[in-house]
Short mmCIF file of C-alpha atoms in Angstrom, two decimals:
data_model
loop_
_atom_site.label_atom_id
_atom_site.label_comp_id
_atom_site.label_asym_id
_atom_site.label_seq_id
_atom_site.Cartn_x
_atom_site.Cartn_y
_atom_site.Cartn_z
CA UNK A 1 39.11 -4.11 -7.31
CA UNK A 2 39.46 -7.69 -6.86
CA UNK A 3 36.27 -10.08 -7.39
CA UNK A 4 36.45 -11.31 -3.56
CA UNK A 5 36.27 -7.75 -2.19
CA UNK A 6 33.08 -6.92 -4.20
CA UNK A 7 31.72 -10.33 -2.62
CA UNK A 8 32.75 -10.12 0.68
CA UNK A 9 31.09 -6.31 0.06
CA UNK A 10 27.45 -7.89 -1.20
CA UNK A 11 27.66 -10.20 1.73
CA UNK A 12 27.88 -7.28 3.97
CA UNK A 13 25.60 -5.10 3.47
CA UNK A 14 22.97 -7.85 2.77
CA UNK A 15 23.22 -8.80 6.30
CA UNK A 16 21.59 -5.68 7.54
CA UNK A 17 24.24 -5.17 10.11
CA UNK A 18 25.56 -1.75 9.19
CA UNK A 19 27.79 -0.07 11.51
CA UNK A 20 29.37 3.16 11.85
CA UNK A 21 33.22 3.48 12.20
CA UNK A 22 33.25 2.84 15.97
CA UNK A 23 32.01 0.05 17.71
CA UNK A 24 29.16 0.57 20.13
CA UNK A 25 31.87 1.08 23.04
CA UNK A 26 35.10 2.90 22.10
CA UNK A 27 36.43 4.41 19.10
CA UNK A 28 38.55 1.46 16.99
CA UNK A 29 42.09 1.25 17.59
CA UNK A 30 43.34 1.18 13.93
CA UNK A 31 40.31 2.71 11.86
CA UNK A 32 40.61 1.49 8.23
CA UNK A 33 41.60 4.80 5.68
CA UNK A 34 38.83 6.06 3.71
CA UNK A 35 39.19 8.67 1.18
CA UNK A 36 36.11 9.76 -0.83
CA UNK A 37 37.35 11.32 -4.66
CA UNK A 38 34.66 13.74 -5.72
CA UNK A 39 35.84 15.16 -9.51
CA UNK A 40 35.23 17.21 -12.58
CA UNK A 41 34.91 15.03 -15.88
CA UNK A 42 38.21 14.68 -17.26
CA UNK A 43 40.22 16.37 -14.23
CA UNK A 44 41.37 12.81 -13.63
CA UNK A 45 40.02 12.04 -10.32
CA UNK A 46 39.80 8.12 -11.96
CA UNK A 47 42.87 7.39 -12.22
CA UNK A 48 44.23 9.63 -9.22
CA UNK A 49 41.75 7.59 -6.85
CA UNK A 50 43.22 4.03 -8.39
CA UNK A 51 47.07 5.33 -7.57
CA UNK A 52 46.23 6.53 -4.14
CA UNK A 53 44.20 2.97 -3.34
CA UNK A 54 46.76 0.93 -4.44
CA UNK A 55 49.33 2.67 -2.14
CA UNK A 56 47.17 2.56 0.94
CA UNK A 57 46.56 -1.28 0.06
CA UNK A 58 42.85 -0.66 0.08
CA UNK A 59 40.19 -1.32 -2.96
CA UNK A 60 39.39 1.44 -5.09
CA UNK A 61 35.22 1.55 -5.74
CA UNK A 62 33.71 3.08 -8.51
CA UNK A 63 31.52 1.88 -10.80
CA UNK A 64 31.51 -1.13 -8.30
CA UNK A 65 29.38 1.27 -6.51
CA UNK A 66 26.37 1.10 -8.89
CA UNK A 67 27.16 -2.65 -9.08
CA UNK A 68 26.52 -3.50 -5.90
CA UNK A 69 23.36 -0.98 -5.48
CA UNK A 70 21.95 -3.18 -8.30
CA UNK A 71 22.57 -6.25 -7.36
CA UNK A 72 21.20 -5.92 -3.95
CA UNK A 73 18.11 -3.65 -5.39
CA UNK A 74 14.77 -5.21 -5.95
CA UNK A 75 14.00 -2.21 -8.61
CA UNK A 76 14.38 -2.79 -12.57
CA UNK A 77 18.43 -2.66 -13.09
CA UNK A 78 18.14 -0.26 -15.49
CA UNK A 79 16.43 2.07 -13.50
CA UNK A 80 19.02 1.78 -11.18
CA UNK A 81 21.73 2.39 -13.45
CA UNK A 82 19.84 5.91 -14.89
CA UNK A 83 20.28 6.81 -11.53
CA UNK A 84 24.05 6.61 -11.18
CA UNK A 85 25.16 9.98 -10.70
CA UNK A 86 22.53 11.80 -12.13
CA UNK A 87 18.83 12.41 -12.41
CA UNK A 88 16.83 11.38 -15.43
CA UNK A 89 13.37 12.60 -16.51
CA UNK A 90 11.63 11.31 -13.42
CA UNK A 91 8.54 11.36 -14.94
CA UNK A 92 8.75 8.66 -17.17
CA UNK A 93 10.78 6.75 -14.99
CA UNK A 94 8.41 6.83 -12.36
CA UNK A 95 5.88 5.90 -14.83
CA UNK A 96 7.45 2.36 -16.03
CA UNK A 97 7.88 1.67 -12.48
CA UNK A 98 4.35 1.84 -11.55
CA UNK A 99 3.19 -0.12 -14.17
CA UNK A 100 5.81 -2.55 -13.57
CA UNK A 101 5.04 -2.47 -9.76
CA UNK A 102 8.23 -1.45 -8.53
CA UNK A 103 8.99 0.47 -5.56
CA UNK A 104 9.99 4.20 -6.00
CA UNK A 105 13.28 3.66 -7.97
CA UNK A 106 14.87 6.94 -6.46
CA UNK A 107 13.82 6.54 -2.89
CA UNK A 108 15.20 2.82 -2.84
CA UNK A 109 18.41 4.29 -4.97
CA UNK A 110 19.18 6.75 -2.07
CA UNK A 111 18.88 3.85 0.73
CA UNK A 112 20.73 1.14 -1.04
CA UNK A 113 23.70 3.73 -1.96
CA UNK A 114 24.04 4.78 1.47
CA UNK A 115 24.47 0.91 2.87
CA UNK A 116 26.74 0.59 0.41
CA UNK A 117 29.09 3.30 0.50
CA UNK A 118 28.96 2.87 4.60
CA UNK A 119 29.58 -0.95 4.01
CA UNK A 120 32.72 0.22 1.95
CA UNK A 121 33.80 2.31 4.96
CA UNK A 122 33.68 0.19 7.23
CA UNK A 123 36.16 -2.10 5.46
CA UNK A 124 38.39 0.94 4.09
CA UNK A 125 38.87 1.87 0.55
CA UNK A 126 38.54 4.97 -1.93
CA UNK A 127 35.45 5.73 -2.84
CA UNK A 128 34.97 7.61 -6.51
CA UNK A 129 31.56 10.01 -6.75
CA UNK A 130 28.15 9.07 -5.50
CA UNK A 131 28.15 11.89 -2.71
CA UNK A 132 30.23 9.62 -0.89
CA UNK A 133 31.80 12.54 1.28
CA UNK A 134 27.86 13.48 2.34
CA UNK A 135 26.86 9.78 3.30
CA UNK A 136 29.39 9.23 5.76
CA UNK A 137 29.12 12.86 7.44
CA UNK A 138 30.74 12.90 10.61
CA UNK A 139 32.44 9.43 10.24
CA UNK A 140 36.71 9.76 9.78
CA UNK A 141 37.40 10.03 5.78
CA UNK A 142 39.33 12.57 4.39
CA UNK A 143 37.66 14.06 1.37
CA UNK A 144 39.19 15.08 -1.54
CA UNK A 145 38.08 17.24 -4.84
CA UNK A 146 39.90 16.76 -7.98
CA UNK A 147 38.98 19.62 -10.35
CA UNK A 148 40.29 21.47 -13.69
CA UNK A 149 39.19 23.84 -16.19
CA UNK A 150 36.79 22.53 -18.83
CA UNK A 151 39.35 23.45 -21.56
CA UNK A 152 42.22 21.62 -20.24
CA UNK A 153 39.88 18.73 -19.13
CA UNK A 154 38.80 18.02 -22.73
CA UNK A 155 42.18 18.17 -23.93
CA UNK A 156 43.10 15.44 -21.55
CA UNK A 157 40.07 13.63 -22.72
CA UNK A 158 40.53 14.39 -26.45
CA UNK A 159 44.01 12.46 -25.82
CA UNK A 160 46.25 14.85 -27.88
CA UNK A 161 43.77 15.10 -30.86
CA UNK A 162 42.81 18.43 -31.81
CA UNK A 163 40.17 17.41 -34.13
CA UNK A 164 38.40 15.44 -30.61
CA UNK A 165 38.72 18.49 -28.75
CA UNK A 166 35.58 20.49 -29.30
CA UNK A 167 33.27 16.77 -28.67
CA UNK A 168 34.90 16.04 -25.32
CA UNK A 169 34.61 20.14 -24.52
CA UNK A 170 30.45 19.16 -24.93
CA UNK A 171 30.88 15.83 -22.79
CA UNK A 172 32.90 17.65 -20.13
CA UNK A 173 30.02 20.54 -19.86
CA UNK A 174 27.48 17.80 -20.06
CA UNK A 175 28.23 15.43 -17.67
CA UNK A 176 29.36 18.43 -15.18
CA UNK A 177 26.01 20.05 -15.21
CA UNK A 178 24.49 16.56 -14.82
CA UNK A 179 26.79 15.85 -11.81
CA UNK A 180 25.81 19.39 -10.54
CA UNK A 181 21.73 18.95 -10.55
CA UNK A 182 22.27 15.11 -8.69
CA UNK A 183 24.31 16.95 -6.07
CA UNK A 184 21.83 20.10 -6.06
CA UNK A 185 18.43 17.60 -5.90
CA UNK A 186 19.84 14.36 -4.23
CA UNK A 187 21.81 16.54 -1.26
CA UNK A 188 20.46 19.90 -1.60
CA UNK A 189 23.82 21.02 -1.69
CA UNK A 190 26.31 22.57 -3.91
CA UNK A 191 28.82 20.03 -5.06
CA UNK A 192 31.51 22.49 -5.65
CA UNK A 193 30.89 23.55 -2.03
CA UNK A 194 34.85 24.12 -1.15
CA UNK A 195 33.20 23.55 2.83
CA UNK A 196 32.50 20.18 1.99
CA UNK A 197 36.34 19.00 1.41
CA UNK A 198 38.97 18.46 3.04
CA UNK A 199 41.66 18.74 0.17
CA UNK A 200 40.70 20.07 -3.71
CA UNK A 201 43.51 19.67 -6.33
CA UNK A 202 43.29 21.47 -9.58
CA UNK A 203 45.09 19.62 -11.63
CA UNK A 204 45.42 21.79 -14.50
CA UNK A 205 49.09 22.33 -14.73
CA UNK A 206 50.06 18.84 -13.15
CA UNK A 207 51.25 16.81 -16.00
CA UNK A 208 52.10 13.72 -13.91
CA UNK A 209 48.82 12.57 -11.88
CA UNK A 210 51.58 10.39 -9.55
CA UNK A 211 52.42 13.77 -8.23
CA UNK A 212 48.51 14.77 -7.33
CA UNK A 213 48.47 11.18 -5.41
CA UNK A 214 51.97 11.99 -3.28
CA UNK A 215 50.12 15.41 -2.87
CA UNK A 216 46.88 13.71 -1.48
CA UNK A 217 48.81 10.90 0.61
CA UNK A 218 50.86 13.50 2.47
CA UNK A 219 47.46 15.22 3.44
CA UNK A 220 46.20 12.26 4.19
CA UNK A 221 48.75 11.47 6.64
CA UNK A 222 48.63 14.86 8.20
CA UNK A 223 44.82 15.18 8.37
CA UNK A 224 44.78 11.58 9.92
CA UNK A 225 41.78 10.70 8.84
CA UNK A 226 39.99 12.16 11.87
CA UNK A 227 36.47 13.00 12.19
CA UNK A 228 35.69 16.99 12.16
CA UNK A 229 36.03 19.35 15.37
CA UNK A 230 35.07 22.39 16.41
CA UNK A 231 36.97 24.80 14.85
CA UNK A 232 39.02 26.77 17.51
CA UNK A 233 36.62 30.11 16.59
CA UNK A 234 33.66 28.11 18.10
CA UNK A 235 34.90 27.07 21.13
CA UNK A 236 36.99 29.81 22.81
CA UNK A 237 36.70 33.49 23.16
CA UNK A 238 38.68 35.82 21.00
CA UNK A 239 41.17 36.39 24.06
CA UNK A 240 41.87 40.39 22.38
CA UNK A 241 37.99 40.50 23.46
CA UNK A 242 36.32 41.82 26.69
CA UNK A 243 34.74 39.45 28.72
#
């Protein structure tokens, strides 16, 4: 992402003027695409959420994410940073905070993320992690999954290497499980939820990521990036049924 979109992104959401997708009268005209990238460690949702930014000529946010949570945060940094994506021993956290006299690192965490990942919305991009689907619930995004099997995800990571297989087999287990307890404690959901997505992609036997980003854009286009509806169930009568 280039340096003047993070800025223009800081000067945003420090103006406190946070908007939803629509303007106070009228839906936009041209709403700009937003496409949230939840993913397994190693499945590739990284580098699949880079491709599919760069051909809908919006910035791709990642780690920018935790960036600009920090520098807007009046917390320690580096207890903003233990909270990217997952939940450390709160205990001790909560203790270095109080004797620095900080604010409640997690409670001012969860506020900051969600003006930032709604500041990214509003200007359009692709948005990797952070629950990013959840925060913008009921604004138009099309949410996407990227997932694999932990085997074929540390062979990716591993790189080819046999002898790196078994260490990135621990990191992909690891760094699932943490992903899985943020999701479970931060949303009280479950992140594998398939109800929560719009599109999920196992990538296991796709060799060539460019071909998971075609497979996302055409969704894209045909989902529209609408906000949900009813589904049909819930708003007419089975018509085999009596009245």
């Amino acid at each position: 992402m280039a340096r003047d979109d993070f800025q223009a992104l800081l000067t945003y959401i420090r103006t406190d003027q946070l908007q939803p997708h629509r303007p106070r009268f009228g839906p936009l005209e041209s709403p700009p695409p937003v496409v949230t990238i939840a993913r397994e460690h190693g499945a590739g949702g990284e580098a699949i959420a880079a491709k599919l930014a760069a051909s809908l000529g919006v910035p791709c946010f990642d780690k920018e994410i935790l960036d600009a949570v920090v520098a807007t945060a009046t917390s320690d940094p580096t207890l903003m940073r233990q909270l990217d994506e997952k939940l450390p021993g709160r205990a001790g956290m909560f203790l270095y905070a109080s004797l620095m006299g900080l604010h409640d690192p997690l409670t001012e965490y969860q506020r900051l993320l969600t003006r930032v990942v709604n500041g990214i919305a509003f200007r359009g991009g692709v948005i990797v992690g952070r629950g990013a689907h959840l925060l913008l619930r009921g604004a138009p995004r099309f949410r996407v999954r990227i997932v694999g099997s932990d085997e074929v995800c540390a062979a990716r990571l591993a790189g080819g290497d046999p002898a790196k297989v078994a260490d990135a087999l621990h990191e992909v287990q690891r760094v699932n499980a943490a992903r899985a307890k943020y999701f479970k404690e931060f949303f009280k959901v479950s992140n594998g939820d398939p109800l929560q997505y719009d599109l999920i992609v196992n990538t296991d036997r796709f060799t060539d990521l460019d071909a998971v980003t075609d497979l996302i854009l055409h969704a894209h286009r045909v989902h529209g990036g609408h906000a949900e509806v009813q589904p049909p169930s819930s708003i007419h009568q089975d018509s085999t049924s009596g009245p």
